[in-house]
Coordinates of C-alpha atoms and ligand atoms in Angstrom, one line a residue:
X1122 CA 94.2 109.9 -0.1
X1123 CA 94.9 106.9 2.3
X1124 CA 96.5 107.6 5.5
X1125 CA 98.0 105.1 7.5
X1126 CA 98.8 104.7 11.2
X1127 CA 99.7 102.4 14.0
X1128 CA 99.5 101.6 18.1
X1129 CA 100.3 98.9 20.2
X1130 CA 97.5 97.4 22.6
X1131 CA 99.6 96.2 25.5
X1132 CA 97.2 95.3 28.7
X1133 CA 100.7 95.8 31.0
X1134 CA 100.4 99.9 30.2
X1135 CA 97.7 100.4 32.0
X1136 CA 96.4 104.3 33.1
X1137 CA 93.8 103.4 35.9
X1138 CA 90.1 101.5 36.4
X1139 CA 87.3 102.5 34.4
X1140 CA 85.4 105.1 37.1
X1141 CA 81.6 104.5 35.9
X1142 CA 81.1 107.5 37.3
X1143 CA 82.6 109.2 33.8
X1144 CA 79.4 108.0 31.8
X1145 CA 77.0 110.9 33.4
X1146 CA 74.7 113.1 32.2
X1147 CA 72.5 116.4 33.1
X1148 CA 69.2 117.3 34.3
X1149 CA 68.5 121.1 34.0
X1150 CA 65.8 122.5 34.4
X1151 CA 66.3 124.5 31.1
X1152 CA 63.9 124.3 28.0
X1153 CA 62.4 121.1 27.5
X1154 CA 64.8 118.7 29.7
X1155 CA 63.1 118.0 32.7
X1156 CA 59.3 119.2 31.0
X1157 CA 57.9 117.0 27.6
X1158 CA 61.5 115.6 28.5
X1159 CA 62.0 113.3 31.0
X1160 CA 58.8 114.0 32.9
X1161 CA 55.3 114.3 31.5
X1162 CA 52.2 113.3 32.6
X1163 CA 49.6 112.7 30.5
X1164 CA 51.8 111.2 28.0
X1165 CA 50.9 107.9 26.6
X1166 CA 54.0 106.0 28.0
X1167 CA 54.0 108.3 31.1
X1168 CA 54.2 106.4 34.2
X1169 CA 52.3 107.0 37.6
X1170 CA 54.6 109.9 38.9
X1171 CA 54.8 111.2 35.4
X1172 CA 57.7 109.9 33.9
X1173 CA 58.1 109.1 30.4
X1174 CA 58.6 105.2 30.0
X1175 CA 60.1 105.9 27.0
X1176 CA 62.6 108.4 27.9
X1177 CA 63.7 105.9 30.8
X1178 CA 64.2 102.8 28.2
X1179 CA 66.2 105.4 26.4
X1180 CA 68.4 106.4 29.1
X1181 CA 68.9 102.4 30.2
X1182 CA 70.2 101.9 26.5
X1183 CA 72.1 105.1 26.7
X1184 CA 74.4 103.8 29.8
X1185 CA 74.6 106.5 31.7
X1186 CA 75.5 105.9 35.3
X1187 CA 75.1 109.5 37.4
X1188 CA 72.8 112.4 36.8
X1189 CA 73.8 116.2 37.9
X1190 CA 70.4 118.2 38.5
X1191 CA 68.9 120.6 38.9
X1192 CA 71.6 123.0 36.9
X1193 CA 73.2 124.8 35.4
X1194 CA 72.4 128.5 35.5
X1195 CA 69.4 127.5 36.9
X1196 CA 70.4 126.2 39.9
X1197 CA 72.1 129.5 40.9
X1198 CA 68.7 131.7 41.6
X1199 CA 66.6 128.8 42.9
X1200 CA 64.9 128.2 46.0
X1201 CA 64.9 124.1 46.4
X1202 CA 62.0 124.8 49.0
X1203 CA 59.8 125.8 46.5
X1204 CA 59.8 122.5 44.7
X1205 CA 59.0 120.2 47.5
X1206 CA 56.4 119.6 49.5
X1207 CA 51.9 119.2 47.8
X1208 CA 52.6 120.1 43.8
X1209 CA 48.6 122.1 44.7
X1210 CA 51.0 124.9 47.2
X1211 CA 54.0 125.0 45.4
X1212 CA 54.7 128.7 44.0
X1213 CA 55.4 129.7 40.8
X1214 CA 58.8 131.5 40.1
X1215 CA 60.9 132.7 37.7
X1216 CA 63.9 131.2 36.4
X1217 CA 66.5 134.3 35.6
X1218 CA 69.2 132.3 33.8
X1219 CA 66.6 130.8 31.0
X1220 CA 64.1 133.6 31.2
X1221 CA 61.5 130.7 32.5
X1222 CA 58.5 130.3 33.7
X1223 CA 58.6 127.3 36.7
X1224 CA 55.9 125.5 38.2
X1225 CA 58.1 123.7 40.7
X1226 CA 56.0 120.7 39.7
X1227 CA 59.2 118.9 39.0
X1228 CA 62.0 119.0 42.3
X1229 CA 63.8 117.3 44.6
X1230 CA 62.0 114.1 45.4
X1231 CA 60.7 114.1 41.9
X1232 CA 64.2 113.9 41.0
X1233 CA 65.1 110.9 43.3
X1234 CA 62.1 109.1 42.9
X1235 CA 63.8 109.4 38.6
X1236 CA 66.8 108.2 39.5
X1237 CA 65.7 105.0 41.2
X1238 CA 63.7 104.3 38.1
X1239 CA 66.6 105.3 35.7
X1240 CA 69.3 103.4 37.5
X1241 CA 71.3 106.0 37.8
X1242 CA 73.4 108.4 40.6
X1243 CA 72.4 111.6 41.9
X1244 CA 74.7 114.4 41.8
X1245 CA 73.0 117.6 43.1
X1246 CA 74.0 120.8 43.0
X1247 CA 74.0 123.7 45.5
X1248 CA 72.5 127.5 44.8
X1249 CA 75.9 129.4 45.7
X1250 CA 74.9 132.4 43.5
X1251 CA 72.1 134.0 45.5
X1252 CA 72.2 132.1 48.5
X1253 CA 75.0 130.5 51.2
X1254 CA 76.4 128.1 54.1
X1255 CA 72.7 128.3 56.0
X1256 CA 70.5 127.0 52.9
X1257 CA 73.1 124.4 51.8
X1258 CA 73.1 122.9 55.2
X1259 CA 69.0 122.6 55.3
X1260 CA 68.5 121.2 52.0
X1261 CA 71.5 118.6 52.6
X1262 CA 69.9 117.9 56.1
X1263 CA 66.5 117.9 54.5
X1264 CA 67.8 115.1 51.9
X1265 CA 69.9 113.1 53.5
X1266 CA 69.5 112.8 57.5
X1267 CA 67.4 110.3 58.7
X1268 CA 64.5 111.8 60.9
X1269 CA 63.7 113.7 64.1
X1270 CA 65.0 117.3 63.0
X1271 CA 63.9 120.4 61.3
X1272 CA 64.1 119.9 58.1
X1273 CA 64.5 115.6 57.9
X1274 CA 60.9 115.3 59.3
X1275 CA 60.0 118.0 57.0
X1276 CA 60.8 115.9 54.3
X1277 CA 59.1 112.7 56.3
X1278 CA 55.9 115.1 56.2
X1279 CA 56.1 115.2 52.5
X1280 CA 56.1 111.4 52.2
X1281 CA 60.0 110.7 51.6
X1282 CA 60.6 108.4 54.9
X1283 CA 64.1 107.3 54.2
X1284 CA 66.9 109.5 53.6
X1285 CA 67.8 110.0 49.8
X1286 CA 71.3 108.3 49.3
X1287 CA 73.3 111.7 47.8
X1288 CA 76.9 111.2 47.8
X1289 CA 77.6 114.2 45.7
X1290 CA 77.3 117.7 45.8
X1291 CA 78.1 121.0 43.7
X1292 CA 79.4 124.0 45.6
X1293 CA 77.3 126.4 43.1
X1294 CA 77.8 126.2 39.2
X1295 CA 80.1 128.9 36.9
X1296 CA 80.3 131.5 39.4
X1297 CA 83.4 132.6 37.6
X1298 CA 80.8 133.6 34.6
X1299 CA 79.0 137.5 34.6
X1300 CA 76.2 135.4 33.4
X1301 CA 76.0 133.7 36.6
X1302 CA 73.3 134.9 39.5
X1303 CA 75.3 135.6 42.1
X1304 CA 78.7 136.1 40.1
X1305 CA 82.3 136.3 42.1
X1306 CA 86.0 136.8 42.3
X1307 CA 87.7 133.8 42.6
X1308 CA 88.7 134.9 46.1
X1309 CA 84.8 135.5 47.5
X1310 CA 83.6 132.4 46.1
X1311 CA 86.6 130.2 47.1
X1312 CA 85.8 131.8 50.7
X1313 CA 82.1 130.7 50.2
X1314 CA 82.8 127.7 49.1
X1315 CA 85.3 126.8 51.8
X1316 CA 83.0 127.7 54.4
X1317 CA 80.0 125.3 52.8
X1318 CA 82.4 122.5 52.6
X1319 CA 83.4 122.7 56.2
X1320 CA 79.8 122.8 57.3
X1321 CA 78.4 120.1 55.3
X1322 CA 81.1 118.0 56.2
X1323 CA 80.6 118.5 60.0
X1324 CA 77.0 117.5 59.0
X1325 CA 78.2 114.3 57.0
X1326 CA 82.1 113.6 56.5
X1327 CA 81.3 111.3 53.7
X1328 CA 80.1 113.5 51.2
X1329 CA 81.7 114.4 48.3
X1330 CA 82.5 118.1 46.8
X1331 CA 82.9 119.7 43.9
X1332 CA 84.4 122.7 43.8
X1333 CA 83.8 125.3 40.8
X1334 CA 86.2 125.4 38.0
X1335 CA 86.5 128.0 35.0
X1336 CA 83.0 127.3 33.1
X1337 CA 85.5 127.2 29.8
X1338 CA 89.1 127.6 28.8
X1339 CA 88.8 130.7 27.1
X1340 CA 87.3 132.8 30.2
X1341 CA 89.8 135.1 30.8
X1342 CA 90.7 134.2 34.9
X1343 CA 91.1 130.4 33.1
X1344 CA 93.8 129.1 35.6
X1345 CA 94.3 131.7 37.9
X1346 CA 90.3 131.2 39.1
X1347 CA 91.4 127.7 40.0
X1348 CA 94.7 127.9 41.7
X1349 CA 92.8 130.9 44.2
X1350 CA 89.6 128.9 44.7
X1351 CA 91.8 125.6 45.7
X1352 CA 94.3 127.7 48.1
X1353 CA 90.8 128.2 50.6
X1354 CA 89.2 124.8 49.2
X1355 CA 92.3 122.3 48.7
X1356 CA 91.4 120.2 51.7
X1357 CA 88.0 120.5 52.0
X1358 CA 87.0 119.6 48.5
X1359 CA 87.3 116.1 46.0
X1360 CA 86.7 117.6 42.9
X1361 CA 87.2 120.5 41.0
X1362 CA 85.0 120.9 38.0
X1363 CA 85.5 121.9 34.3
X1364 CA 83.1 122.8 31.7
X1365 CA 83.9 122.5 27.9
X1366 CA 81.3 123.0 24.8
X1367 CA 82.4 122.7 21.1
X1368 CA 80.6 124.7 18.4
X1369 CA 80.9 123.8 14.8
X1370 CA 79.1 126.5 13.8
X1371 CA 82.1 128.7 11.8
X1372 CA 82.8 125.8 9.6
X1373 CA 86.0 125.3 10.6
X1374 CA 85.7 121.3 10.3
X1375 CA 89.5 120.5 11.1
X1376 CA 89.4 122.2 13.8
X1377 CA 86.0 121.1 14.9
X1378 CA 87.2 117.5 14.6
X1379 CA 90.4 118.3 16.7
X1380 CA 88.5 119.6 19.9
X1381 CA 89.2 117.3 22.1
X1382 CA 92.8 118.7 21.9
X1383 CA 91.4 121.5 23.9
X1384 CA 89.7 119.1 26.2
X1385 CA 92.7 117.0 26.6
X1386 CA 94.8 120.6 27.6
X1387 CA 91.9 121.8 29.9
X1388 CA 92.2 118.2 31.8
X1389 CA 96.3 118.5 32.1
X1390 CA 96.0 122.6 32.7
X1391 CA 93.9 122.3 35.8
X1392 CA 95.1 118.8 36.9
X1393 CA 98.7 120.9 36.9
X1394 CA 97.3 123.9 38.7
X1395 CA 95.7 121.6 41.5
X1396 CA 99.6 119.7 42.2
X1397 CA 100.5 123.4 42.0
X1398 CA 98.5 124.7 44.6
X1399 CA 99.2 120.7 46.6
X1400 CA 102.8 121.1 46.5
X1401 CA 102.1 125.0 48.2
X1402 CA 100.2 123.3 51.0
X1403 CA 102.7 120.5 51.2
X1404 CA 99.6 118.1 50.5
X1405 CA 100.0 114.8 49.4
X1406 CA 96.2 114.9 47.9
X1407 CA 96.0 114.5 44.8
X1408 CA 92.7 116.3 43.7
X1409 CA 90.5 114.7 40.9
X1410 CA 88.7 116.5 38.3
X1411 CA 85.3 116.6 37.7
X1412 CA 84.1 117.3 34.1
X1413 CA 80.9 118.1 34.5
X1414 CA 79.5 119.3 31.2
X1415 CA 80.4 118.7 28.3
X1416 CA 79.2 118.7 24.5
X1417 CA 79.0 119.8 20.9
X1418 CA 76.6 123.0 21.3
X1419 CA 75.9 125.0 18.1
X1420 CA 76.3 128.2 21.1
X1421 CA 76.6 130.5 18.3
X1422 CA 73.1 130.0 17.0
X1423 CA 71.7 131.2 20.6
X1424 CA 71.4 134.7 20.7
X1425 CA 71.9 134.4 24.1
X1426 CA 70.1 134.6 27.6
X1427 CA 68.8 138.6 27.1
X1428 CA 67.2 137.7 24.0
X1429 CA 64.6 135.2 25.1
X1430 CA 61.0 135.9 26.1
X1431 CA 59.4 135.1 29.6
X1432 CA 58.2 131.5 28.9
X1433 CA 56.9 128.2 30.6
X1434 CA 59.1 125.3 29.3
X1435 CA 60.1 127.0 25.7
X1436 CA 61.8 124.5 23.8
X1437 CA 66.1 126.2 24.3
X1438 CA 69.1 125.0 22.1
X1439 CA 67.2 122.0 20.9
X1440 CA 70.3 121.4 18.6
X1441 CA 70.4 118.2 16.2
X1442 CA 73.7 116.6 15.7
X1443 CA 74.7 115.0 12.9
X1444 CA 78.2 112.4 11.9
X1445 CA 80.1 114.6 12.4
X1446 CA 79.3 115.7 15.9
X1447 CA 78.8 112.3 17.0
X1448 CA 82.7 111.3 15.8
X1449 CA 83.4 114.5 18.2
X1450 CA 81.9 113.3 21.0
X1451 CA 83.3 110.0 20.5
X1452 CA 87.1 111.8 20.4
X1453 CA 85.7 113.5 23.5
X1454 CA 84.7 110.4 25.7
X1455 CA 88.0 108.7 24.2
X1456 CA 89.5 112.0 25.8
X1457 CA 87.8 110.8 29.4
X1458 CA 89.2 107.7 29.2
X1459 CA 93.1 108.6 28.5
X1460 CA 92.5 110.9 31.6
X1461 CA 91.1 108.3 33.8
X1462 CA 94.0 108.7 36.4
X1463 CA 92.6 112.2 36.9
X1464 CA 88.9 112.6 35.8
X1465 CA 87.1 110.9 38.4
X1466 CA 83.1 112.3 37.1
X1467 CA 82.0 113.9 33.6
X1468 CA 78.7 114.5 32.8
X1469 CA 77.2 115.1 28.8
X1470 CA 75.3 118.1 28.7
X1471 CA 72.3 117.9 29.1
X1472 CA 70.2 114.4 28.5
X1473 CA 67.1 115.4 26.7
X1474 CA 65.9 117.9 24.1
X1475 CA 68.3 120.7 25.6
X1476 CA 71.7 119.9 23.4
X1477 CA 70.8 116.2 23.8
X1478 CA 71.1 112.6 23.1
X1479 CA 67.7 111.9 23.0
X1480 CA 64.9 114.0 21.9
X1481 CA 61.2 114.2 22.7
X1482 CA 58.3 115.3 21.5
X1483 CA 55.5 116.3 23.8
X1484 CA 52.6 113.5 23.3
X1485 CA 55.0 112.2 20.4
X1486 CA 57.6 109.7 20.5
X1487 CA 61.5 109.9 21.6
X1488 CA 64.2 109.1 19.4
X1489 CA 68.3 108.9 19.8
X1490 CA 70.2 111.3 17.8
X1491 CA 73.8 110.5 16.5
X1492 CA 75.4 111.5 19.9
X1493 CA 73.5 109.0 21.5
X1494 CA 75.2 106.2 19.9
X1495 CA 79.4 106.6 20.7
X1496 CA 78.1 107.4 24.3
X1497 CA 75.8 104.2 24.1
X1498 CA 78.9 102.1 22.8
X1499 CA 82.0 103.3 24.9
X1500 CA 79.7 103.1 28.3
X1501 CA 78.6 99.4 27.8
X1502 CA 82.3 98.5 26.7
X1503 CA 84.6 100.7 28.4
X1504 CA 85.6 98.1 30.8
X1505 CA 88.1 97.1 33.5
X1506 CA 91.2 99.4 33.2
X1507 CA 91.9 102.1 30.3
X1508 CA 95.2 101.0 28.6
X1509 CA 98.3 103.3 27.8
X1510 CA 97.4 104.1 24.1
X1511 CA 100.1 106.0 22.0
X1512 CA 99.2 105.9 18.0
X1513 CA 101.4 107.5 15.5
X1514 CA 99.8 108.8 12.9
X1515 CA 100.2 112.1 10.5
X1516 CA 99.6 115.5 11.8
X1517 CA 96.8 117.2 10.6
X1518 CA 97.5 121.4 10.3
X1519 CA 94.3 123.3 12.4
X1520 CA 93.6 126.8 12.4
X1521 CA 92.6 126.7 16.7
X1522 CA 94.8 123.5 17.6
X1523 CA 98.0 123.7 16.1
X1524 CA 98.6 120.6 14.6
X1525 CA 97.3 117.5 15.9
X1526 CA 97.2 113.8 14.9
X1527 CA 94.9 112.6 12.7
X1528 CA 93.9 109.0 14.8
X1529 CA 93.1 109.8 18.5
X1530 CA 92.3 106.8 20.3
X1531 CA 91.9 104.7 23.5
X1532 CA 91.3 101.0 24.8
X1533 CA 90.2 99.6 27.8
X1534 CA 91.1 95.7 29.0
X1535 CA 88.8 93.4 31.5
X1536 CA 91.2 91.4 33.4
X1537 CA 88.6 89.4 33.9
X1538 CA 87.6 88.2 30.6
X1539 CA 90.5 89.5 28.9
X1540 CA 88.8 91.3 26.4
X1541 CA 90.1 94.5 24.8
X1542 CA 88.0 97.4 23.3
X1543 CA 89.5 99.9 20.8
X1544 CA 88.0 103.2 20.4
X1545 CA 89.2 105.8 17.5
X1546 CA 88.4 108.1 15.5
X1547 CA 90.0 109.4 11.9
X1548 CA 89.9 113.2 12.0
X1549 CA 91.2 112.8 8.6
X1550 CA 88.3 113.5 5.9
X1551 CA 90.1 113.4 2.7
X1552 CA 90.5 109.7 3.1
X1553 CA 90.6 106.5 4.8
X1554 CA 93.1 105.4 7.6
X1555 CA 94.8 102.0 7.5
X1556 CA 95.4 101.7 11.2
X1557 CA 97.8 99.2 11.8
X1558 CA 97.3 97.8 15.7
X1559 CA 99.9 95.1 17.4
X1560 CA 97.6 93.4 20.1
X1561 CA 98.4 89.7 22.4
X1562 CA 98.4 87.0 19.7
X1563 CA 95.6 85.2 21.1
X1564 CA 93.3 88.2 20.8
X1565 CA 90.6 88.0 17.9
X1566 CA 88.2 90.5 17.1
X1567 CA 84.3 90.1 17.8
X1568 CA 82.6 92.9 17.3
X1569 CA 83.7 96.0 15.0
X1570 CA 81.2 98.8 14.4
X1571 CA 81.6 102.8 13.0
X1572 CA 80.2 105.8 12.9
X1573 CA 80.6 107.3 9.5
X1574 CA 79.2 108.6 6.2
X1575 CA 79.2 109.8 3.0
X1576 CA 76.6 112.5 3.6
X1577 CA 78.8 113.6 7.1
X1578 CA 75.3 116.2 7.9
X1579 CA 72.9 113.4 8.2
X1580 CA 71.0 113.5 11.3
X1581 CA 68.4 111.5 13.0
X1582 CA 64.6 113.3 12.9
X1583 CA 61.8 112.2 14.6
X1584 CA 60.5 111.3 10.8
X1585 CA 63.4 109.4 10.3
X1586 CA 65.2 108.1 13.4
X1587 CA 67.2 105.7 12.7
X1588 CA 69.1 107.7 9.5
X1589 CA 72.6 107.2 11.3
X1590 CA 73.5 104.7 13.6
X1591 CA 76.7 102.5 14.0
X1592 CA 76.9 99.8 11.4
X1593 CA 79.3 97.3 11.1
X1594 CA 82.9 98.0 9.7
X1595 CA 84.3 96.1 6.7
X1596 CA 87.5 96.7 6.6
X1597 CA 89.4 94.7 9.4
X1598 CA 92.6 92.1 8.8
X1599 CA 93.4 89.9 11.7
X1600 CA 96.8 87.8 11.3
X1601 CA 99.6 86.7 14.3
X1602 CA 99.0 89.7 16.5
X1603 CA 98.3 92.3 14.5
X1604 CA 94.8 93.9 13.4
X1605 CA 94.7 96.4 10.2
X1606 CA 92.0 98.3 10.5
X1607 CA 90.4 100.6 7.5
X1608 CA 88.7 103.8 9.8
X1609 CA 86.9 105.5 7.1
X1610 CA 87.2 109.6 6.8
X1611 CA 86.0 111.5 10.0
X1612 CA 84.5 108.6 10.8
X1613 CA 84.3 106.9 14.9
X1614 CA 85.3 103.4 15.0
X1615 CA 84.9 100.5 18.2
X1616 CA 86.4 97.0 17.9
X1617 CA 86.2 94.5 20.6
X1618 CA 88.7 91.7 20.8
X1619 CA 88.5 88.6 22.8
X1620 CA 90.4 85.2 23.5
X1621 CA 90.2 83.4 19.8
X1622 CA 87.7 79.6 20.7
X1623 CA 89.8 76.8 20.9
X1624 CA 89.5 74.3 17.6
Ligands
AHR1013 O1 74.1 123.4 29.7 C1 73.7 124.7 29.5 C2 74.4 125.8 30.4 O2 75.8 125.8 30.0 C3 74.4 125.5 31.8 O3 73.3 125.9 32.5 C4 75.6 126.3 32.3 O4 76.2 125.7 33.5 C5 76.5 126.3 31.1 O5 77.0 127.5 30.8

């Protein structure tokens, strides 16, 4: 059954800039991420320091603009010390979140000297699980001030001369979570927390902090975690982070299509708790949000941390996406976007092999799976300033959601080309949507391209790499101002619009 739908693309209803800082990703040293992942040497498109050529091309094309590293669980029980410094005297250690075996072969500088090449940010995070103010302060100093102390000419001594430019930094990661090394109350690690942000900002006011948020919105201190860790943090921090992974695994496809309803009410949940706690403190702050993973992760499937076996590098949650999870993360980046006034960093989780984009195999190739390619799309042509984007379309009823609408959507306008991008996607999978879209009259369209299919489980395999990628749309109408747009069942869609030539 045809549904149909409409919005209006007005570039005068306009939400805020396009922060590039919302197309990042995520090191962890979990599974094969960092090792066979991004770094191997010995590989035959591996580099001099190790790093696969490959992967790096793929992470150009990918578009993604900031890195977190080095986790995760796994930051929260490590010793950064141990992975610096002549790869021959670095200790092995064991990772307690994965149950891992680590070399320390990959760390800090590794890290940097991966960024450089991949173009990208550094975000880093700091071990607040099993470690404090005193250890934070020596690796920040170690990284990022310029020479004659302790710990900078340490770093000199290991052949990093300059300072690494790290603008970014974690206050711990899920410590809300009993999984977590180092696990707290609200209270304790708000205290923590508060403490390491006064101290690194005496040590450099320009960084910026992100505080820990709930690591997902059905944790049970959801909410109330925030509003006590921002009464000791409010003024001390930029960011408060958030954490969301959708699981399709109990076939619940409506509502699997519809997840970025709970996105969209963790974003205006914790944006409203941090005015909350503002308006106690009589602040005039507003805090941003940082959204630091996020993903489809078949977390069902994992039995779970206590069930693995002590390992070096064992390939973990090495998930494969198909359509369908690929039109979910699209809703999910077009869910970034209409919160651009307030999400001010997200990261996918995690970049390669471990519930990734792009997957490796070790002395084998690298390949994009579907998630790779509405990630790929909305970071090269999410530009300029996200629009005000309001469709009205049917309700579709969902077992975890409620009802939501079936056409989600967002657009984004360059003042200064005056092009407009539409993103959408149909959750609707009995049929096609006829999307009706009033846009500026002199507005044609260039480029239209979608994500769907008939077979909505295909997936991309290293046999077969390229069995679903964007292809372009057929259905699209263009007449005085308005564009009708066919968006086929559960399907992603992108259309770019630009000034019509001159005849
Ligand atoms: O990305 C996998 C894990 O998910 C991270 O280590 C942790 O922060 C989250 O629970």
């Amino acid at each position: 059954m045809t549904i149909r739908a409409r919005l209006t693309l007005d570039p005068d209803f306009r939400i805020a800039p396009v922060e590039p800082r919302l197309f990042g990703s995520f090191v962890e040293h979990m599974g094969r991420c960092v090792y066979s992942g991004i770094f191997e040497p010995g590989h035959p498109d591996a580099d001099a320091d190790g790093f696969r050529t490959d992967v790096l091309e793929l992470v150009r094309e990918l578009g993604v603009t900031l890195v977190r590293y080095p986790g995760g669980n796994f930051v929260s029980n490590h010793r950064w010390e141990d992975a610096v410094g002549p790869v021959e005297q670095r200790p092995t250690t064991l990772d307690l979140a994965w149950r891992s075996v680590e070399d320390n072969r990959f760390g800090l500088n590794e890290f940097m000297a991966w960024t450089a090449k991949a173009r990208v940010e550094p975000m880093m995070a700091l071990n607040l699980g099993t470690r404090g103010v005193a250890e934070a302060l020596q690796l920040v100093e170690y990284a990022t001030y310029p020479a004659g102390t302790r710990w900078s000419e340490l770093r000199r001594s290991h052949g990093v001369d300059k300072p690494h430019d790290i603008r970014l930094w974690c206050l711990g990661n899920e410590l809300d979570g009993p999984w977590q090394m180092g696990h707290k109350t609200a209270r304790e690690y708000g205290r923590l927390a508060a403490e390491t942000a006064r101290a690194l900002k005496r040590l450099d006011p320009a960084l910026s902090l992100v505080a820990c948020g709930s690591s997902n919105s059905s944790i049970e201190t959801f909410g109330g975690w925030e509003a006590e860790v921002l009464e000791e943090t409010y003024d001390l921090v930029d960011y408060i982070s958030l954490h969301a992974y959708y699981d399709p695994s109990d076939g619940d496809t409506d509502s699997f299509l519809a997840s970025a309803a709970d996105m969209e009410h963790m974003i205006r949940s914790i944006a409203a708790t941090a005015d909350h706690v503002a308006a106690k403190l009589r602040s005039r702050k507003r805090l941003k949000l940082s959204f630091d993973e996020w993903n489809v992760w078949y977390q069902s499937r994992f039995g779970g941390e206590s069930t693995l076996e002590w390992a070096k590098h064992p390939r973990l949650i090495e998930d494969r996406y198909d359509v369908t999870d690929a039109v979910v993360v699209g809703s999910l980046l077009i869910t970034l976007l209409r919160n651009a006034d307030r999400v001010g960093v997200a990261c996918q989780a995690q970049l390669a092999n471990v519930i990734a984009p792009i997957m490796t195999e070790p002395g084998g190739p690298a390949w994009r799976q579907s998630i790779f390619h509405p990630f790929a799309l909305t970071a090269r042509h999410a530009r300029g300033e996200v629009l005000r984007v309001e469709p009205d379309s049917p309700g579709i009823a969902t077992e975890k959601y409620g009802e939501v609408p079936s056409v989600w959507a967002t657009a984004t306008h360059d003042p200064a080309t005056g092009a407009l991008t539409l993103f959408a996607v149909n959750r609707h999978r009995d049929g096609p949507c006829e999307l009706e879209v009033k846009l500026p009259a002199h507005l044609a369209p260039v480029e239209h391209l979608e994500l769907a299919d008939a077979d909505p489980s295909a997936a991309n395999t290293a046999a077969e790499p390229h069995r679903v990628v964007p292809r372009p749309g057929t259905g699209l109408w263009c007449e005085d101002g308005t564009a009708t747009l066919a968006l086929p069942p559960a399907s992603w869609t992108m259309v770019r619009f630009a000034a019509a030539a001159k005849e």
